[in-house]
Amino acid sequence: MSRTRLLILSLLCASILSCSYSFVLDGKRSMEKYALAPSRNGTTLIDAGAILDASLERTFTSMGMVDPKGSIHTLKSTISSYTVQTVTSPSLSSSDRYRLIVSVNVRVTDEKGKELWQMNFSDTGTFSQGGRAEDALPEAFDRVSQQIARTLVSVTL
């Protein structure tokens, strides 16, 4: 290999390795940590509260938003409603699919119980014909948990 090609290849590798892409916070956002209160299930869905709690715990822990020692902010969630819709199947030979739409009300309180922030979230999960609506809960609550976490990252309490 000629010296020119070697030099060009070396410079190209050095420039690729020296380029980095990163996000810079604007200073207004701070990563709050939350204590997660047990979810309240205001529906007839079986084990919905436990499934939502597991999803919130997984999502918030992965984003570093849970304080194991406790926090001044507590996240309280209530599963307020759900609906089931039929999703048409593409052919007569395949079974129907159903869409479960869940709504969750989320409140953040301080250590004295004063409400600091509140918002409603909803998303969907799917299940097959012959299944139960509860089969779609993990998918729906994973999506809702991610929405909640992304929203709280951008909120200043």
PDB file of C-alpha atoms in Angstrom:
ATOM      1  CA  MET A   1       0.000   0.000   0.000  1.00  0.00           C
ATOM      2  CA  SER A   2       1.391   3.381  -0.899  1.00  0.00           C
ATOM      3  CA  ARG A   3       2.171   6.015   1.701  1.00  0.00           C
ATOM      4  CA  THR A   4      -0.527   8.331   0.356  1.00  0.00           C
ATOM      5  CA  ARG A   5      -3.232   5.692   0.688  1.00  0.00           C
ATOM      6  CA  LEU A   6      -2.010   4.746   4.148  1.00  0.00           C
ATOM      7  CA  LEU A   7      -2.019   8.405   5.218  1.00  0.00           C
ATOM      8  CA  ILE A   8      -5.536   8.969   3.834  1.00  0.00           C
ATOM      9  CA  LEU A   9      -6.825   5.810   5.517  1.00  0.00           C
ATOM     10  CA  SER A  10      -5.207   6.823   8.820  1.00  0.00           C
ATOM     11  CA  LEU A  11      -6.711  10.311   8.657  1.00  0.00           C
ATOM     12  CA  LEU A  12     -10.118   8.902   7.785  1.00  0.00           C
ATOM     13  CA  CYS A  13     -10.020   6.499  10.739  1.00  0.00           C
ATOM     14  CA  ALA A  14      -8.826   9.252  13.076  1.00  0.00           C
ATOM     15  CA  SER A  15     -11.601  11.604  11.981  1.00  0.00           C
ATOM     16  CA  ILE A  16     -14.274   8.929  12.409  1.00  0.00           C
ATOM     17  CA  LEU A  17     -13.007   8.003  15.870  1.00  0.00           C
ATOM     18  CA  SER A  18     -12.735  11.623  16.996  1.00  0.00           C
ATOM     19  CA  CYS A  19     -16.295  12.510  15.985  1.00  0.00           C
ATOM     20  CA  SER A  20     -18.744  11.989  18.766  1.00  0.00           C
ATOM     21  CA  TYR A  21     -22.383  12.818  18.978  1.00  0.00           C
ATOM     22  CA  SER A  22     -23.952  13.685  22.281  1.00  0.00           C
ATOM     23  CA  PHE A  23     -26.926  15.458  23.742  1.00  0.00           C
ATOM     24  CA  VAL A  24     -26.449  18.480  25.930  1.00  0.00           C
ATOM     25  CA  LEU A  25     -29.103  19.290  28.475  1.00  0.00           C
ATOM     26  CA  ASP A  26     -30.360  22.853  28.431  1.00  0.00           C
ATOM     27  CA  GLY A  27     -30.001  23.219  32.190  1.00  0.00           C
ATOM     28  CA  LYS A  28     -33.741  23.422  32.835  1.00  0.00           C
ATOM     29  CA  ARG A  29     -34.240  19.682  32.954  1.00  0.00           C
ATOM     30  CA  SER A  30     -33.128  17.773  35.959  1.00  0.00           C
ATOM     31  CA  MET A  31     -33.458  14.051  36.301  1.00  0.00           C
ATOM     32  CA  GLU A  32     -35.956  13.681  39.114  1.00  0.00           C
ATOM     33  CA  LYS A  33     -36.188  10.419  40.988  1.00  0.00           C
ATOM     34  CA  TYR A  34     -39.508   8.975  42.063  1.00  0.00           C
ATOM     35  CA  ALA A  35     -40.917   6.606  44.617  1.00  0.00           C
ATOM     36  CA  LEU A  36     -43.490   4.385  42.928  1.00  0.00           C
ATOM     37  CA  ALA A  37     -46.709   3.859  44.872  1.00  0.00           C
ATOM     38  CA  PRO A  38     -48.753   0.717  44.142  1.00  0.00           C
ATOM     39  CA  SER A  39     -51.137   1.285  41.247  1.00  0.00           C
ATOM     40  CA  ARG A  40     -54.868   1.360  41.850  1.00  0.00           C
ATOM     41  CA  ASN A  41     -57.043  -0.669  39.492  1.00  0.00           C
ATOM     42  CA  GLY A  42     -60.364   1.049  38.837  1.00  0.00           C
ATOM     43  CA  THR A  43     -61.401  -1.546  36.228  1.00  0.00           C
ATOM     44  CA  THR A  44     -62.466  -5.181  36.096  1.00  0.00           C
ATOM     45  CA  LEU A  45     -59.209  -6.263  34.430  1.00  0.00           C
ATOM     46  CA  ILE A  46     -57.602  -9.042  36.477  1.00  0.00           C
ATOM     47  CA  ASP A  47     -54.088  -8.262  37.852  1.00  0.00           C
ATOM     48  CA  ALA A  48     -53.923  -5.002  35.895  1.00  0.00           C
ATOM     49  CA  GLY A  49     -52.421  -3.095  38.842  1.00  0.00           C
ATOM     50  CA  ALA A  50     -49.619  -5.612  39.355  1.00  0.00           C
ATOM     51  CA  ILE A  51     -48.789  -5.662  35.642  1.00  0.00           C
ATOM     52  CA  LEU A  52     -48.684  -1.848  35.500  1.00  0.00           C
ATOM     53  CA  ASP A  53     -46.495  -1.734  38.630  1.00  0.00           C
ATOM     54  CA  ALA A  54     -44.000  -4.183  37.097  1.00  0.00           C
ATOM     55  CA  SER A  55     -43.883  -2.209  33.860  1.00  0.00           C
ATOM     56  CA  LEU A  56     -43.386   1.132  35.636  1.00  0.00           C
ATOM     57  CA  GLU A  57     -40.659  -0.360  37.838  1.00  0.00           C
ATOM     58  CA  ARG A  58     -38.832  -1.806  34.832  1.00  0.00           C
ATOM     59  CA  THR A  59     -39.082   1.395  32.781  1.00  0.00           C
ATOM     60  CA  PHE A  60     -38.198   3.835  35.555  1.00  0.00           C
ATOM     61  CA  THR A  61     -35.311   1.682  36.821  1.00  0.00           C
ATOM     62  CA  SER A  62     -33.831   1.368  33.330  1.00  0.00           C
ATOM     63  CA  MET A  63     -33.923   5.169  32.983  1.00  0.00           C
ATOM     64  CA  GLY A  64     -32.428   5.763  36.449  1.00  0.00           C
ATOM     65  CA  MET A  65     -35.579   7.477  37.683  1.00  0.00           C
ATOM     66  CA  VAL A  66     -36.179   5.387  40.831  1.00  0.00           C
ATOM     67  CA  ASP A  67     -34.551   6.338  44.108  1.00  0.00           C
ATOM     68  CA  PRO A  68     -34.036   3.192  46.216  1.00  0.00           C
ATOM     69  CA  LYS A  69     -33.640   5.297  49.391  1.00  0.00           C
ATOM     70  CA  GLY A  70     -36.921   7.082  48.832  1.00  0.00           C
ATOM     71  CA  SER A  71     -37.750  10.313  47.110  1.00  0.00           C
ATOM     72  CA  ILE A  72     -39.561  13.526  47.798  1.00  0.00           C
ATOM     73  CA  HIS A  73     -41.722  12.806  44.727  1.00  0.00           C
ATOM     74  CA  THR A  74     -44.169   9.908  44.650  1.00  0.00           C
ATOM     75  CA  LEU A  75     -45.758   8.652  41.432  1.00  0.00           C
ATOM     76  CA  LYS A  76     -49.325   7.414  41.932  1.00  0.00           C
ATOM     77  CA  SER A  77     -51.165   5.752  39.061  1.00  0.00           C
ATOM     78  CA  THR A  78     -54.766   4.681  38.622  1.00  0.00           C
ATOM     79  CA  ILE A  79     -56.028   2.493  35.809  1.00  0.00           C
ATOM     80  CA  SER A  80     -59.175   4.422  35.047  1.00  0.00           C
ATOM     81  CA  SER A  81     -60.774   2.652  32.064  1.00  0.00           C
ATOM     82  CA  TYR A  82     -60.382   0.292  29.150  1.00  0.00           C
ATOM     83  CA  THR A  83     -62.141  -0.553  25.901  1.00  0.00           C
ATOM     84  CA  VAL A  84     -61.847  -3.459  23.488  1.00  0.00           C
ATOM     85  CA  GLN A  85     -62.097  -3.035  19.729  1.00  0.00           C
ATOM     86  CA  THR A  86     -62.142  -5.690  17.014  1.00  0.00           C
ATOM     87  CA  VAL A  87     -59.345  -5.381  14.502  1.00  0.00           C
ATOM     88  CA  THR A  88     -60.527  -6.882  11.229  1.00  0.00           C
ATOM     89  CA  SER A  89     -58.559  -9.833   9.968  1.00  0.00           C
ATOM     90  CA  PRO A  90     -57.130  -9.783   6.432  1.00  0.00           C
ATOM     91  CA  SER A  91     -58.780 -13.075   5.438  1.00  0.00           C
ATOM     92  CA  LEU A  92     -61.518 -15.452   6.493  1.00  0.00           C
ATOM     93  CA  SER A  93     -58.984 -18.186   7.229  1.00  0.00           C
ATOM     94  CA  SER A  94     -57.176 -16.193   9.933  1.00  0.00           C
ATOM     95  CA  SER A  95     -58.567 -15.407  13.356  1.00  0.00           C
ATOM     96  CA  ASP A  96     -59.623 -11.949  14.447  1.00  0.00           C
ATOM     97  CA  ARG A  97     -57.373  -9.779  16.572  1.00  0.00           C
ATOM     98  CA  TYR A  98     -58.571  -7.415  19.236  1.00  0.00           C
ATOM     99  CA  ARG A  99     -57.195  -4.117  20.477  1.00  0.00           C
ATOM    100  CA  LEU A 100     -57.255  -3.244  24.163  1.00  0.00           C
ATOM    101  CA  ILE A 101     -57.097   0.479  24.894  1.00  0.00           C
ATOM    102  CA  VAL A 102     -56.191   1.319  28.494  1.00  0.00           C
ATOM    103  CA  SER A 103     -56.290   4.720  30.201  1.00  0.00           C
ATOM    104  CA  VAL A 104     -54.097   5.522  33.171  1.00  0.00           C
ATOM    105  CA  ASN A 105     -54.260   8.622  35.351  1.00  0.00           C
ATOM    106  CA  VAL A 106     -50.888   9.593  36.838  1.00  0.00           C
ATOM    107  CA  ARG A 107     -50.260  11.994  39.699  1.00  0.00           C
ATOM    108  CA  VAL A 108     -46.991  13.135  41.241  1.00  0.00           C
ATOM    109  CA  THR A 109     -47.127  14.239  44.859  1.00  0.00           C
ATOM    110  CA  ASP A 110     -44.566  15.685  47.234  1.00  0.00           C
ATOM    111  CA  GLU A 111     -43.623  14.255  50.646  1.00  0.00           C
ATOM    112  CA  LYS A 112     -46.627  15.984  52.248  1.00  0.00           C
ATOM    113  CA  GLY A 113     -49.068  14.494  49.738  1.00  0.00           C
ATOM    114  CA  LYS A 114     -49.628  17.736  47.826  1.00  0.00           C
ATOM    115  CA  GLU A 115     -50.303  17.108  44.141  1.00  0.00           C
ATOM    116  CA  LEU A 116     -47.586  18.648  41.957  1.00  0.00           C
ATOM    117  CA  TRP A 117     -48.535  17.271  38.549  1.00  0.00           C
ATOM    118  CA  GLN A 118     -51.267  15.156  36.940  1.00  0.00           C
ATOM    119  CA  MET A 119     -51.891  13.765  33.475  1.00  0.00           C
ATOM    120  CA  ASN A 120     -53.824  11.000  31.681  1.00  0.00           C
ATOM    121  CA  PHE A 121     -52.134   8.487  29.388  1.00  0.00           C
ATOM    122  CA  SER A 122     -53.570   5.818  27.112  1.00  0.00           C
ATOM    123  CA  ASP A 123     -52.201   3.250  24.715  1.00  0.00           C
ATOM    124  CA  THR A 124     -53.008  -0.096  23.160  1.00  0.00           C
ATOM    125  CA  GLY A 125     -52.125  -3.757  23.219  1.00  0.00           C
ATOM    126  CA  THR A 126     -53.438  -6.577  21.048  1.00  0.00           C
ATOM    127  CA  PHE A 127     -54.668 -10.087  21.691  1.00  0.00           C
ATOM    128  CA  SER A 128     -55.986 -12.932  19.529  1.00  0.00           C
ATOM    129  CA  GLN A 129     -59.474 -14.307  19.185  1.00  0.00           C
ATOM    130  CA  GLY A 130     -60.135 -16.739  22.003  1.00  0.00           C
ATOM    131  CA  GLY A 131     -57.787 -14.836  24.311  1.00  0.00           C
ATOM    132  CA  ARG A 132     -58.613 -12.504  27.159  1.00  0.00           C
ATOM    133  CA  ALA A 133     -58.246  -8.732  27.330  1.00  0.00           C
ATOM    134  CA  GLU A 134     -55.654  -9.288  30.086  1.00  0.00           C
ATOM    135  CA  ASP A 135     -53.365 -10.905  27.489  1.00  0.00           C
ATOM    136  CA  ALA A 136     -52.788  -7.437  25.994  1.00  0.00           C
ATOM    137  CA  LEU A 137     -51.957  -5.718  29.295  1.00  0.00           C
ATOM    138  CA  PRO A 138     -48.152  -6.180  29.251  1.00  0.00           C
ATOM    139  CA  GLU A 139     -47.878  -4.622  25.780  1.00  0.00           C
ATOM    140  CA  ALA A 140     -50.237  -1.752  26.591  1.00  0.00           C
ATOM    141  CA  PHE A 141     -48.682  -0.981  29.973  1.00  0.00           C
ATOM    142  CA  ASP A 142     -45.124  -1.107  28.590  1.00  0.00           C
ATOM    143  CA  ARG A 143     -46.144   1.588  26.121  1.00  0.00           C
ATOM    144  CA  VAL A 144     -47.924   3.653  28.769  1.00  0.00           C
ATOM    145  CA  SER A 145     -44.943   3.365  31.139  1.00  0.00           C
ATOM    146  CA  GLN A 146     -42.590   4.637  28.454  1.00  0.00           C
ATOM    147  CA  GLN A 147     -44.911   7.575  27.732  1.00  0.00           C
ATOM    148  CA  ILE A 148     -45.031   8.451  31.429  1.00  0.00           C
ATOM    149  CA  ALA A 149     -41.256   8.263  31.872  1.00  0.00           C
ATOM    150  CA  ARG A 150     -40.539  10.321  28.724  1.00  0.00           C
ATOM    151  CA  THR A 151     -43.049  12.957  29.818  1.00  0.00           C
ATOM    152  CA  LEU A 152     -41.689  13.186  33.361  1.00  0.00           C
ATOM    153  CA  VAL A 153     -38.129  13.648  32.084  1.00  0.00           C
ATOM    154  CA  SER A 154     -39.246  16.874  30.414  1.00  0.00           C
ATOM    155  CA  VAL A 155     -41.378  18.180  33.297  1.00  0.00           C
ATOM    156  CA  THR A 156     -40.010  20.565  35.892  1.00  0.00           C
ATOM    157  CA  LEU A 157     -41.657  19.965  39.258  1.00  0.00           C
TER     158      LEU A 157
END
